[in-house]
GROMACS .gro file of C-alpha atoms in nm:
model
  301
    1MET     CA    1   8.599  -0.120  -5.487
    2LEU     CA    2   8.945   0.006  -5.577
    3GLY     CA    3   8.975   0.374  -5.667
    4GLY     CA    4   9.197   0.680  -5.670
    5PHE     CA    5   9.361   0.634  -6.013
    6ALA     CA    6   9.321   0.793  -6.356
    7PHE     CA    7   9.068   0.707  -6.629
    8GLN     CA    8   8.820   0.532  -6.398
    9ASP     CA    9   8.540   0.785  -6.444
   10ALA     CA   10   8.309   0.794  -6.746
   11PRO     CA   11   8.325   1.159  -6.861
   12LEU     CA   12   8.083   1.120  -7.151
   13ASP     CA   13   7.759   0.947  -7.241
   14ARG     CA   14   7.873   0.752  -7.546
   15ALA     CA   15   7.526   0.797  -7.705
   16ASP     CA   16   7.558   0.492  -7.930
   17PRO     CA   17   7.235   0.557  -8.130
   18LEU     CA   18   7.377   0.886  -8.260
   19ARG     CA   19   7.657   0.699  -8.437
   20ASP     CA   20   7.397   0.590  -8.694
   21ASP     CA   21   7.243   0.937  -8.729
   22PRO     CA   22   7.471   1.158  -8.943
   23ASP     CA   23   7.208   1.432  -8.961
   24ALA     CA   24   7.199   1.461  -8.582
   25LEU     CA   25   7.578   1.468  -8.565
   26ARG     CA   26   7.588   1.750  -8.820
   27ARG     CA   27   7.341   1.946  -8.607
   28HIS     CA   28   7.564   1.896  -8.303
   29TRP     CA   29   7.882   1.991  -8.489
   30PRO     CA   30   7.884   2.374  -8.463
   31ASP     CA   31   7.871   2.372  -8.082
   32ALA     CA   32   8.072   2.051  -8.039
   33ARG     CA   33   8.400   2.033  -7.850
   34LEU     CA   34   8.689   1.895  -8.054
   35LEU     CA   35   8.991   1.711  -7.916
   36VAL     CA   36   9.276   1.743  -8.168
   37LEU     CA   37   9.563   1.495  -8.143
   38ASP     CA   38   9.889   1.479  -8.335
   39ALA     CA   39  10.051   1.170  -8.487
   40GLN     CA   40  10.223   1.092  -8.154
   41GLY     CA   41   9.891   1.085  -7.967
   42ARG     CA   42   9.948   1.419  -7.794
   43LEU     CA   43   9.663   1.664  -7.744
   44ALA     CA   44   9.661   2.028  -7.853
   45ALA     CA   45   9.684   2.253  -7.547
   46ASP     CA   46   9.718   2.625  -7.480
   47ALA     CA   47  10.033   2.795  -7.356
   48GLN     CA   48   9.938   2.721  -6.993
   49GLY     CA   49   9.893   2.350  -7.063
   50ALA     CA   50   9.511   2.340  -7.051
   51ALA     CA   51   9.326   2.138  -7.314
   52LEU     CA   52   9.262   2.337  -7.631
   53LEU     CA   53   8.895   2.259  -7.694
   54LEU     CA   54   8.803   2.391  -8.037
   55ARG     CA   55   8.440   2.427  -8.140
   56GLY     CA   56   8.303   2.275  -8.457
   57ALA     CA   57   8.211   2.626  -8.571
   58ASP     CA   58   8.579   2.727  -8.544
   59VAL     CA   59   8.671   2.455  -8.792
   60GLY     CA   60   8.363   2.476  -9.015
   61GLY     CA   61   8.217   2.203  -9.234
   62GLY     CA   62   8.083   1.894  -9.058
   63PRO     CA   63   8.207   1.592  -8.866
   64GLY     CA   64   8.351   1.422  -9.172
   65THR     CA   65   8.602   1.161  -9.051
   66ALA     CA   66   8.605   1.288  -8.691
   67VAL     CA   67   8.529   1.024  -8.426
   68PHE     CA   68   8.215   1.094  -8.224
   69LEU     CA   69   8.301   1.037  -7.858
   70GLY     CA   70   7.962   1.115  -7.702
   71LEU     CA   71   7.769   1.381  -7.511
   72ASP     CA   72   7.866   1.555  -7.189
   73GLY     CA   73   7.626   1.632  -6.905
   74GLY     CA   74   7.503   1.944  -7.082
   75GLY     CA   75   7.423   1.758  -7.403
   76GLN     CA   76   7.724   1.898  -7.588
   77ALA     CA   77   7.887   1.662  -7.838
   78TRP     CA   78   8.258   1.578  -7.825
   79PHE     CA   79   8.464   1.460  -8.120
   80ALA     CA   80   8.825   1.348  -8.171
   81LEU     CA   81   9.024   1.409  -8.485
   82GLU     CA   82   9.379   1.403  -8.613
   83ALA     CA   83   9.563   1.731  -8.650
   84GLY     CA   84   9.657   1.635  -9.007
   85THR     CA   85   9.291   1.654  -9.113
   86LEU     CA   86   9.271   2.025  -9.020
   87PRO     CA   87   9.442   2.344  -9.124
   88ALA     CA   88   9.728   2.441  -8.890
   89VAL     CA   89   9.612   2.421  -8.526
   90ALA     CA   90   9.731   2.713  -8.312
   91ALA     CA   91   9.838   2.500  -8.019
   92GLY     CA   92  10.055   2.654  -7.753
   93GLN     CA   93  10.197   2.307  -7.691
   94TRP     CA   94  10.117   1.939  -7.733
   95ILE     CA   95  10.049   1.747  -7.412
   96ASP     CA   96  10.108   1.374  -7.364
   97LEU     CA   97   9.846   1.168  -7.183
   98ARG     CA   98  10.055   1.075  -6.878
   99ARG     CA   99  10.116   1.441  -6.802
  100ALA     CA  100   9.751   1.529  -6.861
  101ALA     CA  101   9.633   1.249  -6.631
  102ALA     CA  102   9.846   1.388  -6.349
  103LEU     CA  103   9.745   1.753  -6.393
  104TRP     CA  104   9.401   1.786  -6.556
  105PRO     CA  105   9.052   1.738  -6.414
  106ALA     CA  106   8.948   1.372  -6.431
  107ALA     CA  107   8.676   1.432  -6.694
  108GLU     CA  108   8.913   1.601  -6.941
  109ALA     CA  109   9.189   1.345  -6.887
  110GLY     CA  110   8.937   1.064  -6.934
  111ALA     CA  111   8.808   1.214  -7.259
  112PHE     CA  112   9.167   1.249  -7.380
  113ALA     CA  113   9.236   0.881  -7.302
  114TYR     CA  114   8.920   0.779  -7.488
  115ALA     CA  115   9.012   0.992  -7.790
  116ARG     CA  116   9.369   0.866  -7.795
  117GLY     CA  117   9.258   0.503  -7.790
  118MET     CA  118   9.018   0.551  -8.079
  119LEU     CA  119   9.263   0.741  -8.299
  120TYR     CA  120   9.540   0.491  -8.222
  121TRP     CA  121   9.309   0.213  -8.344
  122HIS     CA  122   9.226   0.410  -8.660
  123ALA     CA  123   9.592   0.474  -8.739
  124ARG     CA  124   9.679   0.104  -8.717
  125ASN     CA  125   9.378  -0.041  -8.896
  126ARG     CA  126   9.371   0.133  -9.233
  127TYR     CA  127   9.381  -0.200  -9.413
  128CYS     CA  128   9.174  -0.514  -9.367
  129GLY     CA  129   9.344  -0.791  -9.172
  130VAL     CA  130   9.155  -1.052  -9.376
  131CYS     CA  131   9.218  -0.950  -9.737
  132GLY     CA  132   9.440  -0.639  -9.723
  133GLY     CA  133   9.177  -0.411  -9.876
  134GLY     CA  134   9.137  -0.049  -9.771
  135VAL     CA  135   8.919   0.016  -9.464
  136GLN     CA  136   8.645   0.280  -9.453
  137PHE     CA  137   8.538   0.396  -9.108
  138ARG     CA  138   8.164   0.404  -9.043
  139ARG     CA  139   7.929   0.462  -8.749
  140ALA     CA  140   8.108   0.786  -8.660
  141GLY     CA  141   8.443   0.607  -8.644
  142PHE     CA  142   8.348   0.291  -8.454
  143VAL     CA  143   8.339   0.036  -8.737
  144GLY     CA  144   8.610  -0.021  -8.998
  145HIS     CA  145   8.444  -0.167  -9.307
  146CYS     CA  146   8.641  -0.337  -9.584
  147ALA     CA  147   8.483  -0.255  -9.920
  148GLN     CA  148   8.678  -0.539 -10.081
  149CYS     CA  149   8.569  -0.841  -9.873
  150GLY     CA  150   8.287  -0.689  -9.666
  151ASN     CA  151   8.434  -0.771  -9.324
  152ASP     CA  152   8.381  -0.527  -9.039
  153HIS     CA  153   8.647  -0.447  -8.779
  154TYR     CA  154   8.587  -0.302  -8.433
  155PRO     CA  155   8.796  -0.109  -8.180
  156ARG     CA  156   9.039  -0.337  -8.004
  157VAL     CA  157   9.092  -0.357  -7.629
  158ASP     CA  158   9.350  -0.597  -7.484
  159PRO     CA  159   9.252  -0.741  -7.143
  160ALA     CA  160   9.534  -0.781  -6.893
  161VAL     CA  161   9.564  -0.872  -6.526
  162ILE     CA  162   9.763  -0.673  -6.273
  163MET     CA  163   9.804  -0.810  -5.924
  164ALA     CA  164   9.931  -0.721  -5.580
  165VAL     CA  165  10.075  -1.055  -5.467
  166GLY     CA  166  10.133  -1.097  -5.093
  167ASP     CA  167  10.236  -1.385  -4.869
  168GLY     CA  168  10.067  -1.245  -4.560
  169GLU     CA  169  10.366  -1.038  -4.454
  170ARG     CA  170  10.538  -0.920  -4.772
  171LEU     CA  171  10.450  -0.786  -5.117
  172LEU     CA  172  10.601  -0.924  -5.437
  173LEU     CA  173  10.731  -0.650  -5.670
  174GLY     CA  174  10.931  -0.664  -5.991
  175ARG     CA  175  11.109  -0.433  -6.229
  176GLN     CA  176  11.174  -0.441  -6.604
  177ALA     CA  177  11.503  -0.349  -6.766
  178GLY     CA  178  11.351  -0.063  -6.965
  179TRP     CA  179  11.208   0.117  -6.662
  180ALA     CA  180  11.360   0.419  -6.494
  181PRO     CA  181  11.625   0.334  -6.235
  182ARG     CA  182  11.490   0.211  -5.899
  183ARG     CA  183  11.131   0.180  -6.031
  184TRP     CA  184  10.933  -0.117  -5.895
  185SER     CA  185  10.574  -0.224  -5.945
  186VAL     CA  186  10.330  -0.511  -5.909
  187LEU     CA  187  10.325  -0.786  -6.171
  188ALA     CA  188  10.102  -0.775  -6.479
  189GLY     CA  189  10.040  -0.963  -6.801
  190PHE     CA  190   9.794  -1.012  -7.086
  191ILE     CA  191   9.518  -1.271  -7.073
  192GLU     CA  192   9.566  -1.546  -7.331
  193PRO     CA  193   9.293  -1.708  -7.545
  194GLY     CA  194   9.086  -1.964  -7.357
  195GLU     CA  195   9.197  -1.830  -7.019
  196SER     CA  196   9.003  -1.666  -6.737
  197PRO     CA  197   9.150  -1.362  -6.558
  198GLU     CA  198   9.206  -1.570  -6.243
  199GLN     CA  199   9.394  -1.833  -6.442
  200ALA     CA  200   9.604  -1.556  -6.596
  201VAL     CA  201   9.695  -1.426  -6.249
  202VAL     CA  202   9.826  -1.769  -6.145
  203ARG     CA  203  10.009  -1.830  -6.473
  204GLU     CA  204  10.172  -1.485  -6.506
  205VAL     CA  205  10.303  -1.478  -6.150
  206HIS     CA  206  10.450  -1.827  -6.180
  207GLU     CA  207  10.597  -1.768  -6.528
  208GLU     CA  208  10.765  -1.442  -6.429
  209THR     CA  209  10.882  -1.525  -6.076
  210GLY     CA  210  10.820  -1.893  -5.996
  211VAL     CA  211  10.594  -1.788  -5.706
  212ARG     CA  212  10.279  -2.000  -5.660
  213VAL     CA  213   9.950  -1.811  -5.617
  214ARG     CA  214   9.693  -1.989  -5.398
  215ALA     CA  215   9.400  -1.744  -5.407
  216CYS     CA  216   9.304  -1.414  -5.570
  217ARG     CA  217   9.020  -1.165  -5.572
  218TYR     CA  218   8.913  -0.905  -5.828
  219LEU     CA  219   8.914  -0.544  -5.703
  220GLY     CA  220   8.862  -0.310  -5.997
  221ALA     CA  221   8.969  -0.211  -6.348
  222GLN     CA  222   9.147   0.072  -6.528
  223PRO     CA  223   9.143   0.148  -6.901
  224TRP     CA  224   9.515   0.191  -6.971
  225PRO     CA  225   9.553   0.363  -7.310
  226PHE     CA  226   9.926   0.297  -7.354
  227PRO     CA  227   9.819   0.196  -7.609
  228GLY     CA  228   9.494   0.006  -7.550
  229ALA     CA  229   9.480  -0.229  -7.252
  230LEU     CA  230   9.212  -0.289  -6.991
  231MET     CA  231   9.388  -0.361  -6.663
  232LEU     CA  232   9.193  -0.595  -6.432
  233GLY     CA  233   9.321  -0.544  -6.079
  234TYR     CA  234   9.356  -0.836  -5.837
  235GLN     CA  235   9.476  -0.901  -5.485
  236ALA     CA  236   9.647  -1.238  -5.460
  237PHE     CA  237   9.779  -1.462  -5.184
  238ALA     CA  238  10.087  -1.671  -5.263
  239GLU     CA  239  10.335  -1.910  -5.110
  240ALA     CA  240  10.652  -1.747  -4.973
  241ASP     CA  241  10.857  -1.889  -5.260
  242PRO     CA  242  11.192  -1.724  -5.336
  243PRO     CA  243  11.142  -1.531  -5.665
  244ARG     CA  244  11.340  -1.625  -5.973
  245VAL     CA  245  11.297  -1.400  -6.274
  246SER     CA  246  11.230  -1.483  -6.637
  247GLY     CA  247  11.075  -1.312  -6.938
  248GLU     CA  248  11.040  -0.934  -6.916
  249LEU     CA  249  11.158  -0.895  -6.555
  250GLU     CA  250  11.520  -0.824  -6.467
  251GLU     CA  251  11.456  -0.848  -6.094
  252ALA     CA  252  11.181  -0.947  -5.849
  253ARG     CA  253  11.178  -0.961  -5.471
  254TRP     CA  254  10.960  -0.955  -5.163
  255PHE     CA  255  10.915  -0.619  -4.987
  256THR     CA  256  10.814  -0.587  -4.622
  257ARG     CA  257  10.522  -0.365  -4.525
  258GLU     CA  258  10.770  -0.118  -4.377
  259GLU     CA  259  10.969  -0.103  -4.702
  260VAL     CA  260  10.650  -0.050  -4.905
  261GLY     CA  261  10.542   0.227  -4.669
  262GLN     CA  262  10.875   0.403  -4.706
  263ALA     CA  263  10.855   0.375  -5.085
  264LEU     CA  264  10.497   0.512  -5.090
  265ALA     CA  265  10.613   0.815  -4.891
  266ARG     CA  266  10.928   0.869  -5.096
  267ASP     CA  267  10.941   1.172  -5.326
  268GLU     CA  268  11.003   1.098  -5.694
  269ARG     CA  269  11.307   1.327  -5.678
  270ALA     CA  270  11.471   1.131  -5.395
  271ALA     CA  271  11.832   1.040  -5.461
  272ASP     CA  272  11.803   0.678  -5.350
  273GLY     CA  273  11.559   0.408  -5.245
  274PRO     CA  274  11.293   0.220  -5.445
  275LEU     CA  275  11.031   0.419  -5.638
  276LEU     CA  276  10.684   0.277  -5.703
  277ALA     CA  277  10.435   0.297  -5.990
  278PRO     CA  278  10.300   0.652  -6.047
  279SER     CA  279   9.983   0.764  -5.871
  280ILE     CA  280   9.777   0.774  -6.193
  281SER     CA  281   9.800   0.393  -6.223
  282ILE     CA  282   9.594   0.113  -6.078
  283ALA     CA  283   9.928  -0.043  -5.982
  284HIS     CA  284   9.983   0.235  -5.727
  285ALA     CA  285   9.631   0.188  -5.586
  286LEU     CA  286   9.688  -0.187  -5.546
  287ILE     CA  287  10.016  -0.128  -5.363
  288ALA     CA  288   9.861   0.133  -5.132
  289ARG     CA  289   9.568  -0.098  -5.055
  290TRP     CA  290   9.801  -0.385  -4.966
  291HIS     CA  291  10.010  -0.157  -4.744
  292ALA     CA  292   9.697  -0.045  -4.560
  293GLY     CA  293   9.639  -0.409  -4.461
  294GLU     CA  294   9.333  -0.462  -4.677
  295ASP     CA  295   9.458  -0.798  -4.808
  296ALA     CA  296   9.349  -1.010  -4.513
  297SER     CA  297   9.034  -1.133  -4.687
  298VAL     CA  298   9.236  -1.302  -4.962
  299THR     CA  299   9.324  -1.643  -4.824
  300PRO     CA  300   9.369  -1.988  -4.977
  301ALA     CA  301   9.053  -2.188  -5.042
   0.00000   0.00000   0.00000
C-alpha cells in the first residue's frame, strides 16, 4: 500500500458510543486534551510552535458545544472547540495545518486535521439546507439537527481521485494558474454522482488533458482537510496522447523518468526547474512511486 504522507494514521479511537453518553463525557472533561482553533482553522500553539493542549480543568465547566474527537491510547479524551467559545487563549502563535503536518508528530498533526475538518463543517452548516431553520449540534458534535423540520445533517466528506498517469516511459503532470511558480503535480478531480472512482479517473484525465487512460489501480487514500476531501490515489496507464489543457489546468505535459527524478531531488529554494507537490501529500507519494518504477503492474486489460 502507498504510504509516507500526512494524515494517514488514526491517532484516536473515535469511541462512537461515548457520543451518546453526556455523563461519561463530563467525567472525561477535567483530564481531557483540548484542541483550540481560530476562525481561520489555525491551532493554538506555544511560542516554540508546539501544539497548545489545554486540559478541560484549565477551562472549567463541561464539554458544552465542544466536539468529542475520541480517546487516545491512554484512554484520555480529546475535544476540539472554537477559540471564540472560550475566554482569551494565551497562545504563543496560531499554526496552520500545512505547517503542522510538516513539523509535528504524525499523531498530533492527524488530530489537528480531524479537528479542523469537524469545526469547518460546523461553521458552514449552522442552518438547515432543507428549510433554512437553525441547526443544533448533537451526539457530541457529529449530528446537526434542525428543530424546525426535524432533518439531521452529518459531517461531509468529498471523495476525489488523484492519479499518477504514465505511458510506460513518461509521467503526465499538470499545473494550475493559482499555484506557486514552477509547481507541478499529478492530476486530480472530484467524483461525480453515479460514478465509480475508476470511471472518475478516466473522465478527469481526458477532460483536463485529452489523454486516454486504458487501465488504473487503486493504491491508497489520504484525508485531505483543505477543506474536506478524501483523496483516493490511483496509478494509471494511458496512451501517449499529446496533452491539451482545459478547465482548471493552464499547462500539462509528459515528464521523463529522469526529469521526475531531478524534480524529486530539487530543493524547494532552488532558483529554477520544476517543483513537485509537497511531501505531506499523497500526490508526492504517487510521483515517487512512479519514479521508482513501481508502475509496471498497471497495464491495459
